The first five atom37 places (N, CA, C, CB, O) and aatype in JSON, in Angstrom:
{
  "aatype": [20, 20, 20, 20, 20, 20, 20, 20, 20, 20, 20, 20, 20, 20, 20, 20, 20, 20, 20, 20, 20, 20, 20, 20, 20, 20, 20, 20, 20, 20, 20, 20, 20, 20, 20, 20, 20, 20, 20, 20, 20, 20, 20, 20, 20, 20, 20, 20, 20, 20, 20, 20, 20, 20, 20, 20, 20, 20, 20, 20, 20, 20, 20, 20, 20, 20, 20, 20, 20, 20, 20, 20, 20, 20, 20, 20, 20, 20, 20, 20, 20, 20, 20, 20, 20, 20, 20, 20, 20, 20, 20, 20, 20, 20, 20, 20, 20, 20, 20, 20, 20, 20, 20, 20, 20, 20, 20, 20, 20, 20, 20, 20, 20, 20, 20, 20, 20, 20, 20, 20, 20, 20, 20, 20, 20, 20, 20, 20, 20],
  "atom_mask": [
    [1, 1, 1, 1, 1],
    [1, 1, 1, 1, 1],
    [1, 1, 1, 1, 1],
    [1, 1, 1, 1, 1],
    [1, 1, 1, 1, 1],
    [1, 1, 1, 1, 1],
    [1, 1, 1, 1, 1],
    [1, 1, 1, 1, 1],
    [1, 1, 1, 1, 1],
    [1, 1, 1, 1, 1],
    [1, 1, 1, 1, 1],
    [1, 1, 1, 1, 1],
    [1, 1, 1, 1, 1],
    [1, 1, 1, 1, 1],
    [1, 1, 1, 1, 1],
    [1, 1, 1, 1, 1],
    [1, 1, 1, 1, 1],
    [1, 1, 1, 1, 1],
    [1, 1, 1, 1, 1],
    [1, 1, 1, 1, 1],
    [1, 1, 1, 1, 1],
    [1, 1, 1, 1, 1],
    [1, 1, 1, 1, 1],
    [1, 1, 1, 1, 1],
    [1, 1, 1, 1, 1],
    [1, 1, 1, 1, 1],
    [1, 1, 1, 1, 1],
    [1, 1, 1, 1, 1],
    [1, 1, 1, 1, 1],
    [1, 1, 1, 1, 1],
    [1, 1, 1, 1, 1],
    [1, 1, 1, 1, 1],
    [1, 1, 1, 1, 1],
    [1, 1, 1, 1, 1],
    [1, 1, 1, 1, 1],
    [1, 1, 1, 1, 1],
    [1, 1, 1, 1, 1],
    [1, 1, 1, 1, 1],
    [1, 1, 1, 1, 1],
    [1, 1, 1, 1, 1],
    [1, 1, 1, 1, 1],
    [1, 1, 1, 1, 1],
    [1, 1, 1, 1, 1],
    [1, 1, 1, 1, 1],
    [1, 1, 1, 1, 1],
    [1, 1, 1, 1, 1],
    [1, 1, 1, 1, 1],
    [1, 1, 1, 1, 1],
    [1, 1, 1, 1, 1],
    [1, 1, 1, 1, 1],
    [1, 1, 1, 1, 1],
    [1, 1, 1, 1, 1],
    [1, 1, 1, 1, 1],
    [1, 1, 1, 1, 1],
    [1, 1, 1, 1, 1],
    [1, 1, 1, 1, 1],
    [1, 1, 1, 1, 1],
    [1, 1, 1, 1, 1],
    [1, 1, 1, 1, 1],
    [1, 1, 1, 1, 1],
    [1, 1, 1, 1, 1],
    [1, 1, 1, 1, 1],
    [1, 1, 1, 1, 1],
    [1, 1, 1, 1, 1],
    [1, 1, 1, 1, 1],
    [1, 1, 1, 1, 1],
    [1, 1, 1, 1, 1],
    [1, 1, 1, 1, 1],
    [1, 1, 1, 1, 1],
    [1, 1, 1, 1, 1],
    [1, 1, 1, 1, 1],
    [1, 1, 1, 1, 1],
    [1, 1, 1, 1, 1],
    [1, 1, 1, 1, 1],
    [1, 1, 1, 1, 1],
    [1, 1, 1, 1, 1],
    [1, 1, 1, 1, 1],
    [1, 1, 1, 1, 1],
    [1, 1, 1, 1, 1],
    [1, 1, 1, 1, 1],
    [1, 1, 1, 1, 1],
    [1, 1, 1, 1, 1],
    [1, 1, 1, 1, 1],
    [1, 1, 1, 1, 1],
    [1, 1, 1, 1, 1],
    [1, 1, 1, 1, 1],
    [1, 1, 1, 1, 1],
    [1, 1, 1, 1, 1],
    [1, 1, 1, 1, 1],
    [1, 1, 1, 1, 1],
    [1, 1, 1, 1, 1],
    [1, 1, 1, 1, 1],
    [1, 1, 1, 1, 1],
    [1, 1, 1, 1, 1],
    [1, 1, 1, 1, 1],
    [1, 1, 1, 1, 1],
    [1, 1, 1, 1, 1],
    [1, 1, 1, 1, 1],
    [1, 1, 1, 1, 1],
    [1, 1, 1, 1, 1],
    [1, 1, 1, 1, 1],
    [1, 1, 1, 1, 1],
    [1, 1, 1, 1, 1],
    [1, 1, 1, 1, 1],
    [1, 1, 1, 1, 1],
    [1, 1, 1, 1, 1],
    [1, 1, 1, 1, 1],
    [1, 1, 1, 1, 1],
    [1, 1, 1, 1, 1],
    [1, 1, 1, 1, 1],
    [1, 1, 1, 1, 1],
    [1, 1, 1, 1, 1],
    [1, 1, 1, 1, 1],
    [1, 1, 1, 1, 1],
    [1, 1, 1, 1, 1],
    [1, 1, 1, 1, 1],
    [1, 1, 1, 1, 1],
    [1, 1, 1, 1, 1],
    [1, 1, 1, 1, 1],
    [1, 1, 1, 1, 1],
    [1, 1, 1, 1, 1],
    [1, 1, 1, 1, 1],
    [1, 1, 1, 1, 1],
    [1, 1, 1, 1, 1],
    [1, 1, 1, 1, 1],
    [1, 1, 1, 1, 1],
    [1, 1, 1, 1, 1],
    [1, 1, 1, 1, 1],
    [1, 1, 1, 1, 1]
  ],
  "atom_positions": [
    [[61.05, 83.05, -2.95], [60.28, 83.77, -3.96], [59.2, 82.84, -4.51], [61.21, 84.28, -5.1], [59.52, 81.82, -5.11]],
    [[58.25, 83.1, -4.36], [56.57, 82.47, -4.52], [56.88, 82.34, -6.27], [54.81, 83.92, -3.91], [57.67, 83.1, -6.83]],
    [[56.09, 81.21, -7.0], [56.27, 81.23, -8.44], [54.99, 80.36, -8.82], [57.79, 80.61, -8.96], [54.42, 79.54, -8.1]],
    [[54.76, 80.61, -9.76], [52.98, 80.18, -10.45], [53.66, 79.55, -11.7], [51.54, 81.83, -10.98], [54.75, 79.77, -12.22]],
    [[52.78, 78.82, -11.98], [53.05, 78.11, -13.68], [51.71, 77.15, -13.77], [54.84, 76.9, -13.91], [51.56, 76.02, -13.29]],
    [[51.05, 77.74, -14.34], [49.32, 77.24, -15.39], [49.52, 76.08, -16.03], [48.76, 78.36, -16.88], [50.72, 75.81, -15.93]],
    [[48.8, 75.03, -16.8], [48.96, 74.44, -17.28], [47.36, 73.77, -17.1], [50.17, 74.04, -17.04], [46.59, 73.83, -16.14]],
    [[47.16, 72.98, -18.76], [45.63, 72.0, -18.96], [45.08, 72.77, -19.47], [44.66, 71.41, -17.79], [43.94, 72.39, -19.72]],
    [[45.39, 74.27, -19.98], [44.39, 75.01, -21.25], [44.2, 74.39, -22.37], [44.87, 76.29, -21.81], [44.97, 73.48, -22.67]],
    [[43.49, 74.63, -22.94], [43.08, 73.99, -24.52], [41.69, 74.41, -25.23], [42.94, 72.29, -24.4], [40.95, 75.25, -24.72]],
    [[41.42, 73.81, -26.36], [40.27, 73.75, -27.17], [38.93, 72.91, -26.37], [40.77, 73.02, -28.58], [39.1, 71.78, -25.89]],
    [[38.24, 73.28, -26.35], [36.99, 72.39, -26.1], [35.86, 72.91, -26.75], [36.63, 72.24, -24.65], [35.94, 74.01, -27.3]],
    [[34.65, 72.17, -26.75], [33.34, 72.05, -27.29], [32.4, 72.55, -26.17], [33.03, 70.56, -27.75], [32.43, 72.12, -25.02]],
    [[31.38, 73.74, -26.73], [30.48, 73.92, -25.52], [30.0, 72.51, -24.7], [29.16, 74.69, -26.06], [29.81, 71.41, -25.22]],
    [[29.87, 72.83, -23.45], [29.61, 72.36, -23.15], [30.37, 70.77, -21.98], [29.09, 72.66, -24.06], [29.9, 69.98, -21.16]],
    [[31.81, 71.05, -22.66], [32.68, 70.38, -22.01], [33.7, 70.59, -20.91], [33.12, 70.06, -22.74], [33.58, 71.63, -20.27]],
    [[34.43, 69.97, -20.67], [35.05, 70.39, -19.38], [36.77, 70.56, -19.41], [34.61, 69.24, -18.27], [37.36, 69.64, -19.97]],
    [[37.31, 71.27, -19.04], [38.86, 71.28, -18.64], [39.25, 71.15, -17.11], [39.5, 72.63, -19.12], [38.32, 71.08, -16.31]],
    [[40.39, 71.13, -16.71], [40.74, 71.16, -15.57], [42.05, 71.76, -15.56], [40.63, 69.98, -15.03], [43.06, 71.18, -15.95]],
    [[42.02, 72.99, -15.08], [43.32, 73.49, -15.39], [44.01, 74.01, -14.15], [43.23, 74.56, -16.43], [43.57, 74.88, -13.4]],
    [[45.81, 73.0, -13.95], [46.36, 73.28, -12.65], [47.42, 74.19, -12.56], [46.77, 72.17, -12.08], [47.95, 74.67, -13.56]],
    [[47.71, 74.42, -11.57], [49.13, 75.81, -11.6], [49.91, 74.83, -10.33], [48.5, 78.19, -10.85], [49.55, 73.93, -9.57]],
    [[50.81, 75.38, -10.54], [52.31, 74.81, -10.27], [52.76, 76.04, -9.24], [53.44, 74.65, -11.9], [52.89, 77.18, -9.68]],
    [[53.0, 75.74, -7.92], [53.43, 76.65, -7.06], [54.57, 75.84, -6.43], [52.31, 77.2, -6.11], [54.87, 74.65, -6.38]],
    [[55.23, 77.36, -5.84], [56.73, 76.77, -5.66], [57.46, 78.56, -4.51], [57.78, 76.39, -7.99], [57.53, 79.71, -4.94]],
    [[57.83, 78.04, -3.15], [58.6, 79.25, -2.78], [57.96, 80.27, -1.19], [58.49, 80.23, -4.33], [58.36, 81.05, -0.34]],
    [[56.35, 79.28, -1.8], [55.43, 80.14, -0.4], [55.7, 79.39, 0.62], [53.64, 80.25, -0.42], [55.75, 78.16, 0.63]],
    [[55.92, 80.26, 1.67], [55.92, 79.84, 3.33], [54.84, 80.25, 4.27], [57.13, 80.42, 4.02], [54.41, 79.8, 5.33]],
    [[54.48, 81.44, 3.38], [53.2, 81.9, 4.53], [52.01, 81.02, 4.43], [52.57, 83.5, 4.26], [51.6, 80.35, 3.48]],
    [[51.45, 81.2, 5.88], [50.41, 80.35, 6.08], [49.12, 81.44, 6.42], [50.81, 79.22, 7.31], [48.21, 81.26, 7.22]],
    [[49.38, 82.68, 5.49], [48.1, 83.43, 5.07], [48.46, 83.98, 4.04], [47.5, 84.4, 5.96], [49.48, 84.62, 3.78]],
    [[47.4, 83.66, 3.32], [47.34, 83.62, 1.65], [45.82, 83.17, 0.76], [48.55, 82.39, 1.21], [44.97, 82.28, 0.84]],
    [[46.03, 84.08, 0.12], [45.31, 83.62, -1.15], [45.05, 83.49, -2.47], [44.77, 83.8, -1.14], [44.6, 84.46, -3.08]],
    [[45.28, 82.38, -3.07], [45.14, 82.22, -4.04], [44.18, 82.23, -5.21], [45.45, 81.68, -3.86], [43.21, 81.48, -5.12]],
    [[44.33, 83.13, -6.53], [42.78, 82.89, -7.32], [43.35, 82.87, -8.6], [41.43, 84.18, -7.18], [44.48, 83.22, -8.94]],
    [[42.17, 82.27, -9.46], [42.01, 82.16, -10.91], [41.31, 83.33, -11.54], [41.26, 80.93, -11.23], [40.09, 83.41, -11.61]],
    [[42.04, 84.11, -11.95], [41.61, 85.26, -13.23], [41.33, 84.99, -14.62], [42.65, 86.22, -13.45], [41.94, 83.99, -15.01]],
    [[40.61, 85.56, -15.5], [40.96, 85.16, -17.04], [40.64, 86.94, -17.51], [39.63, 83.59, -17.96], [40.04, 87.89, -16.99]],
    [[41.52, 86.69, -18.93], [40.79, 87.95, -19.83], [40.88, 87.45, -21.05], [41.48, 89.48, -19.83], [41.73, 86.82, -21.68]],
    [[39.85, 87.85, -21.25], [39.09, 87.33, -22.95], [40.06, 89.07, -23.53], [36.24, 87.31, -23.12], [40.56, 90.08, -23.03]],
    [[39.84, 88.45, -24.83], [40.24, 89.82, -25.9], [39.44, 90.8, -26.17], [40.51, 89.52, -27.22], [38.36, 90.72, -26.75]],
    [[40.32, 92.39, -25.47], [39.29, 93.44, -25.72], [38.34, 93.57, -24.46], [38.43, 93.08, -27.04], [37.29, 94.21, -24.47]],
    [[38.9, 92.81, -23.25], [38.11, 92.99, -22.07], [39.03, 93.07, -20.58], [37.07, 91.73, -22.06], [40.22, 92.79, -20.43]],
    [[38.28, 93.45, -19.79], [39.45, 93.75, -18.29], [39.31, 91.96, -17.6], [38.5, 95.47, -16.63], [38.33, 91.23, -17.47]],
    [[40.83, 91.74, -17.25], [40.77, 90.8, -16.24], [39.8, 90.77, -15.06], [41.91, 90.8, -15.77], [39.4, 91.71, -14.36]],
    [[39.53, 89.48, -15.02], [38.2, 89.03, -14.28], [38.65, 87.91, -13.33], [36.96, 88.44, -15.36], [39.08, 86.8, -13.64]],
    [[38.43, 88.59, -11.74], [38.37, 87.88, -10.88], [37.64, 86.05, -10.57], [37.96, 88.81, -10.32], [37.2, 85.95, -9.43]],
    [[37.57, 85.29, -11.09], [36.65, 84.58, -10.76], [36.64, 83.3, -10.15], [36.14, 84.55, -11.58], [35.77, 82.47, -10.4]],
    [[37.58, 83.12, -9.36], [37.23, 81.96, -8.47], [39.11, 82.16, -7.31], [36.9, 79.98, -9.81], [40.28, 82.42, -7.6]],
    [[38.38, 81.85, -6.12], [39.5, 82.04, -5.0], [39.84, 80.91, -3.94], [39.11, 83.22, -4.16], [39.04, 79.97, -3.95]],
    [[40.87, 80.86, -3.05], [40.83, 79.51, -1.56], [41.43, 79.95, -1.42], [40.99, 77.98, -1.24], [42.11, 80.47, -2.3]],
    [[41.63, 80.09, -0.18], [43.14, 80.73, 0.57], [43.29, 79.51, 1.53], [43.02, 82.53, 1.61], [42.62, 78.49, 1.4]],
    [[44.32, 79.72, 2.59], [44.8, 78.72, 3.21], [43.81, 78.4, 4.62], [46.31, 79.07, 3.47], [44.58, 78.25, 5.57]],
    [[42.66, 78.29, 4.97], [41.52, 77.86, 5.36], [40.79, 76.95, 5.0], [40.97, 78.5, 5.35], [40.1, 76.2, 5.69]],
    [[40.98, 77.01, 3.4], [40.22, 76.41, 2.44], [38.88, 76.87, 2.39], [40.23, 75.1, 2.59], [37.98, 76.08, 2.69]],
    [[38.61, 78.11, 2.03], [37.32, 79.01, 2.31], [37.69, 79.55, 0.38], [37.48, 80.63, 4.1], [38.72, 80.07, -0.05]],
    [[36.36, 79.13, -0.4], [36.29, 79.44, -1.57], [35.64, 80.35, -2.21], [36.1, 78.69, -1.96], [34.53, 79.82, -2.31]],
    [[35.56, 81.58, -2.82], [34.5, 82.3, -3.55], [34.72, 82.63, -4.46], [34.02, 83.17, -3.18], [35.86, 82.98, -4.74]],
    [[33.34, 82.66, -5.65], [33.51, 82.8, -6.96], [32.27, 83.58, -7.27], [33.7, 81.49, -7.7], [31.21, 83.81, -6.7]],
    [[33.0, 83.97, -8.74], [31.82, 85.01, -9.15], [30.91, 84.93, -10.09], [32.24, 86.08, -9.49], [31.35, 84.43, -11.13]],
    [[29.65, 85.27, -10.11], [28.41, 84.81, -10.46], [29.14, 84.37, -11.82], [27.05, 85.92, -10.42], [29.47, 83.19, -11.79]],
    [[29.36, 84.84, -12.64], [29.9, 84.17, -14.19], [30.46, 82.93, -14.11], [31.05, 85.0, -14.93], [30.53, 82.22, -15.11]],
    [[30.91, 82.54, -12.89], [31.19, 80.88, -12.96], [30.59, 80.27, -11.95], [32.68, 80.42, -12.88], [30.4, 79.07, -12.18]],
    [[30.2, 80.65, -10.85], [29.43, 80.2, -9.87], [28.72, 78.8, -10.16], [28.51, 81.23, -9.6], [27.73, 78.83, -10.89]],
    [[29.14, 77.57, -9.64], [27.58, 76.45, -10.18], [28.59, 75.6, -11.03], [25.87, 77.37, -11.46], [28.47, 74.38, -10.9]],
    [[29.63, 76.07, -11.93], [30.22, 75.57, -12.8], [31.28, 74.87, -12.33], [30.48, 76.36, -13.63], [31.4, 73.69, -12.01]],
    [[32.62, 76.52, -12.33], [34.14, 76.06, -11.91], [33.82, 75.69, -10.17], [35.54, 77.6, -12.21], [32.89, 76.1, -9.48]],
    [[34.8, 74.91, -9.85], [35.71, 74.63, -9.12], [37.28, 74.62, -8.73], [35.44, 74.02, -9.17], [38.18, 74.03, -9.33]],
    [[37.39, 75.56, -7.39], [38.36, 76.08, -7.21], [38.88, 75.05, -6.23], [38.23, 77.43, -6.91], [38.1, 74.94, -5.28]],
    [[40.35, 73.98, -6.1], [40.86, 73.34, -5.36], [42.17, 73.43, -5.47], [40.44, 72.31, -5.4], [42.86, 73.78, -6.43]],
    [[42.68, 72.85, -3.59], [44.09, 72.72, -3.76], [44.68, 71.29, -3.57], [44.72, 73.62, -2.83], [43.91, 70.43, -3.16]],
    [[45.95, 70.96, -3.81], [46.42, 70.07, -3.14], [48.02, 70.65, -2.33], [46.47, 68.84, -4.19], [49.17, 70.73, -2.75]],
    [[47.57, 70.87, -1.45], [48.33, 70.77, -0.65], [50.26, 70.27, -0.6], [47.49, 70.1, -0.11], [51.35, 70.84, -0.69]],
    [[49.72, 68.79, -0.38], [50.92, 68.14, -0.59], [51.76, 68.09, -2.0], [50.61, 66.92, -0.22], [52.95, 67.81, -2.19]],
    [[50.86, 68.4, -2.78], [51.73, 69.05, -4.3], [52.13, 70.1, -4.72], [51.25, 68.98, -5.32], [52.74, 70.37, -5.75]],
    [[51.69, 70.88, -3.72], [51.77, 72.78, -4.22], [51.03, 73.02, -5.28], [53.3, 73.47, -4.77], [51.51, 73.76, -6.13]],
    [[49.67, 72.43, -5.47], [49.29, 72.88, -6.6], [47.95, 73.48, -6.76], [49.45, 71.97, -7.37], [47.24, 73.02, -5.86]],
    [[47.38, 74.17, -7.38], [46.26, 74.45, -7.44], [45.02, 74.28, -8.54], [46.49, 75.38, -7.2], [45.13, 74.5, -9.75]],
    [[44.05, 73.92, -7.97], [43.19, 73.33, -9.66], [41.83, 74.39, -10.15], [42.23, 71.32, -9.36], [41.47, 75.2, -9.29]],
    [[41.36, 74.39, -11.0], [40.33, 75.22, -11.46], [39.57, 73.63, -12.09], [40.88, 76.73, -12.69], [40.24, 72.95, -12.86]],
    [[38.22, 73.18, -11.7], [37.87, 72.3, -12.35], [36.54, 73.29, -13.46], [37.44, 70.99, -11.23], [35.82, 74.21, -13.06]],
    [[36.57, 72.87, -14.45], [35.61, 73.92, -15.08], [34.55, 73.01, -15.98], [36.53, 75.12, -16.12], [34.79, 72.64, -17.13]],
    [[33.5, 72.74, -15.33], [32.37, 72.3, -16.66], [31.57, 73.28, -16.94], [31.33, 71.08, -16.42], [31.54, 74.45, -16.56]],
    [[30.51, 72.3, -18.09], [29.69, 73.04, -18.75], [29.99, 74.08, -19.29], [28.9, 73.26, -18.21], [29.26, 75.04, -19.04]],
    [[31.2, 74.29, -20.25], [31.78, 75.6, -20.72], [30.96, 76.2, -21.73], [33.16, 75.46, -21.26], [30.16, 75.43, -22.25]],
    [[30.97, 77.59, -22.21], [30.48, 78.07, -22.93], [31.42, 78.98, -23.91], [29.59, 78.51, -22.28], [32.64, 79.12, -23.83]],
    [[30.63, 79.49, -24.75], [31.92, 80.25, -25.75], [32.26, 81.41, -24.84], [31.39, 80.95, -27.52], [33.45, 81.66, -25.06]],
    [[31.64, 82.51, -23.63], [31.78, 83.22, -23.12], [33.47, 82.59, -22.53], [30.51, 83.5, -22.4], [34.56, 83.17, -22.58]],
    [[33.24, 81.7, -22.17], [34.38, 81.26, -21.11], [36.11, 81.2, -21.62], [33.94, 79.64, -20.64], [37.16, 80.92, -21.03]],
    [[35.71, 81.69, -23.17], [37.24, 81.61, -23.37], [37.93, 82.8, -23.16], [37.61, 81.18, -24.69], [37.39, 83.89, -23.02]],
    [[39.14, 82.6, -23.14], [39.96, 83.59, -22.39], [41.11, 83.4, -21.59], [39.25, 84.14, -21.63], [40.97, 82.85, -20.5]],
    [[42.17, 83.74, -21.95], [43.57, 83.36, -21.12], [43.54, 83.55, -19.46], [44.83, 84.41, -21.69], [43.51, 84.69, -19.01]],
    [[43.56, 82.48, -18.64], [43.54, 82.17, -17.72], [44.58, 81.88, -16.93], [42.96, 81.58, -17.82], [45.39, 80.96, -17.01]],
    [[44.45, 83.02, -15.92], [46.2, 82.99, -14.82], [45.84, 82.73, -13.28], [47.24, 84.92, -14.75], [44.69, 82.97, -12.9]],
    [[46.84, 82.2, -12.31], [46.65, 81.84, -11.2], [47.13, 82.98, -10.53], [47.18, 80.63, -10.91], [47.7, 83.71, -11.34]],
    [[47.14, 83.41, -9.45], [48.21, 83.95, -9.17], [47.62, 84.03, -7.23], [48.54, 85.51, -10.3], [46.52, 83.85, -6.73]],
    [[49.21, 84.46, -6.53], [48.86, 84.49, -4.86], [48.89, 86.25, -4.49], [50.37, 83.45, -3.75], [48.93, 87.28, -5.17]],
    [[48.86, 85.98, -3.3], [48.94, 87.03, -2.25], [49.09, 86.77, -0.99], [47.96, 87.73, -2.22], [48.94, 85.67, -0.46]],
    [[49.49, 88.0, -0.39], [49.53, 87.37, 1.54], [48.91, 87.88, 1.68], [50.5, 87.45, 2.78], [48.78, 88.97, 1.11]],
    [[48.03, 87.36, 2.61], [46.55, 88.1, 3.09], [46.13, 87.43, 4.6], [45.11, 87.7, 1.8], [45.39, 86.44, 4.57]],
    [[46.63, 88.03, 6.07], [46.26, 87.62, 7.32], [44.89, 87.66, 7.4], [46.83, 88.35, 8.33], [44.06, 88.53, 7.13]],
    [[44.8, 86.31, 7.9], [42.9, 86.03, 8.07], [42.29, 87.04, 8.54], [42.33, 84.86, 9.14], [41.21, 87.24, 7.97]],
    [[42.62, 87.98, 9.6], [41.43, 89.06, 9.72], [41.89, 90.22, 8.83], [41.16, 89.63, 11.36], [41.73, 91.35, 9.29]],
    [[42.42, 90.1, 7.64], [42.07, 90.78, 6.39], [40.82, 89.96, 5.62], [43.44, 90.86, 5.43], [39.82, 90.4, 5.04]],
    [[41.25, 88.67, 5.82], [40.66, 87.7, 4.92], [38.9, 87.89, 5.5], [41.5, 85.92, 5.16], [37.94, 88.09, 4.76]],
    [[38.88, 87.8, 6.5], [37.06, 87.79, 6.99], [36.73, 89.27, 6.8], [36.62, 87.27, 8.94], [35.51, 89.43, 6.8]],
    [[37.27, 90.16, 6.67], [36.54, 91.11, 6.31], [36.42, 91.89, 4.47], [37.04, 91.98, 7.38], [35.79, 92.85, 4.01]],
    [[37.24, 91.02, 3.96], [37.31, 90.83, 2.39], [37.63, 89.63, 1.96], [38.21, 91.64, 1.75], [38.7, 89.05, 2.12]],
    [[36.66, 89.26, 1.37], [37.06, 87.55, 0.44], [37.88, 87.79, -0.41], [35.86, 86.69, -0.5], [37.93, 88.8, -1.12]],
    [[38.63, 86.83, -0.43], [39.81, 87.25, -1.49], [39.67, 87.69, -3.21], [40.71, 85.98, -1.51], [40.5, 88.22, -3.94]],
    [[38.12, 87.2, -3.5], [37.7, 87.16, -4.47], [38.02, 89.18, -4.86], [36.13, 86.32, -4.33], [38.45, 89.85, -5.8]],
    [[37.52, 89.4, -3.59], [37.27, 90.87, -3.86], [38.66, 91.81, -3.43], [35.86, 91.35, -2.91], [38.69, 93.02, -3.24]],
    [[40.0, 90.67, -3.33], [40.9, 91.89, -3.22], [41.98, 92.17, -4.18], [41.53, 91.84, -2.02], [42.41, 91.3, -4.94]],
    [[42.33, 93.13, -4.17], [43.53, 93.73, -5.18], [44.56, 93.02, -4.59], [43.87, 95.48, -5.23], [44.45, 92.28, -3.61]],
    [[46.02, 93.36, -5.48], [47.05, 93.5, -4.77], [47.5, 91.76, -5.2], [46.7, 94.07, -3.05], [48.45, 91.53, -4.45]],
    [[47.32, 90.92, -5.77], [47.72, 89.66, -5.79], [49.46, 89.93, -7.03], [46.08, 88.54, -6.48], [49.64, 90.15, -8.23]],
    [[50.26, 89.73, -5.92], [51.85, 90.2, -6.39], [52.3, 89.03, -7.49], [53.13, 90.2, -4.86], [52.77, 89.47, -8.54]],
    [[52.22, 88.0, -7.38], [52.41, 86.96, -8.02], [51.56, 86.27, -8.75], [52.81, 86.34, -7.4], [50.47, 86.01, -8.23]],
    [[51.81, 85.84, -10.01], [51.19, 85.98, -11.03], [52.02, 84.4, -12.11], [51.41, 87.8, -11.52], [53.23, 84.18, -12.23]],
    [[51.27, 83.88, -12.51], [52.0, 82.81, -13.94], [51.53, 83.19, -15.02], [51.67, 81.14, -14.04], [50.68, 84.08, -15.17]],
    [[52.18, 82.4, -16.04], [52.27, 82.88, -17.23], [50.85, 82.77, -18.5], [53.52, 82.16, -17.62], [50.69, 83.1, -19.68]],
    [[49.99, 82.08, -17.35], [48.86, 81.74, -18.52], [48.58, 80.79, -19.48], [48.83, 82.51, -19.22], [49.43, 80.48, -20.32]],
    [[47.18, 80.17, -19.47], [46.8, 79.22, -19.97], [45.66, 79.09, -20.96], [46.7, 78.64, -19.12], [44.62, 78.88, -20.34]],
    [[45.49, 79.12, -22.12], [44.5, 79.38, -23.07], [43.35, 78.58, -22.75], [44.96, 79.13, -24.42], [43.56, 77.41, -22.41]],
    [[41.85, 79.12, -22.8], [40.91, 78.1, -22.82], [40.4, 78.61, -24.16], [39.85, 77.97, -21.52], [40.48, 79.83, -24.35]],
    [[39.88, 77.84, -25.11], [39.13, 78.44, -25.68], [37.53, 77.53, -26.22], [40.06, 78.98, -26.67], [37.7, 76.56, -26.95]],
    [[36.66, 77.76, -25.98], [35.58, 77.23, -26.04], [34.26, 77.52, -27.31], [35.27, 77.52, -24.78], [33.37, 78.36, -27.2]],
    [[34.46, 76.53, -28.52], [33.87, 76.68, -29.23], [32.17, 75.97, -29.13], [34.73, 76.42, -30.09], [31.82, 75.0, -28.46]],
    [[31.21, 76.97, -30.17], [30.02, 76.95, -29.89], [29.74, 75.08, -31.32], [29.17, 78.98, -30.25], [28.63, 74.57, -31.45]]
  ]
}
């Protein structure tokens, strides 16, 4: 059983940076993908940054340039590196997987698919002006 756990949310100052990792534990498949969602208050969860097991990354224009989406491998873990934050950017932030066979994967980036079954518990960013 696949399991997520967030961690490195916090307070910051426009303009600064977090790095926030998730904790995986249980996956065997070797098609998958993993992404970083957030939802601010009073708004729909937002896709925005993905890697699946290729190491093929996409993100969406609202963080594009900024975050960075990485794995490590040999730790099971996964990272969101995030500069240049803004007050837009706060918002509880979750990891979560899916199985997804590569010729699902080339004809939808993971960025753009539903269906991600597994899910952690979430990590606060919140970014003051």
């Amino acid at each position: 059983q696949v399991q997520m756990a967030e961690s490195g949310g916090g307070s910051v100052q426009a303009g600064g940076s977090l790095r926030l990792s998730c904790a995986t534990s249980g996956h065997t498949s070797s098609d998958y993908c993993m992404g970083w969602f957030r939802q601010a208050p009073g708004k729909e969860r937002e896709a925005i940054a993905s890697i699946d097991d290729d190491g093929i990354t996409t993100y969406s224009n609202s963080v594009q340039g900024r975050f960075t989406v990485s794995r490590d491998n040999a730790k099971d873990t996964l990272f969101l590196q995030m500069n240049s934050l803004i007050p837009e950017d706060t918002a509880m932030y979750y990891c979560a997987f899916r199985s997804a066979p590569r010729w699902v994967r080339r004809q939808t980036p993971c960025l753009r698919m539903g269906g991600f079954a597994v899910w952690g518990q979430g990590t606060q960013v919140t970014v003051s002006s």
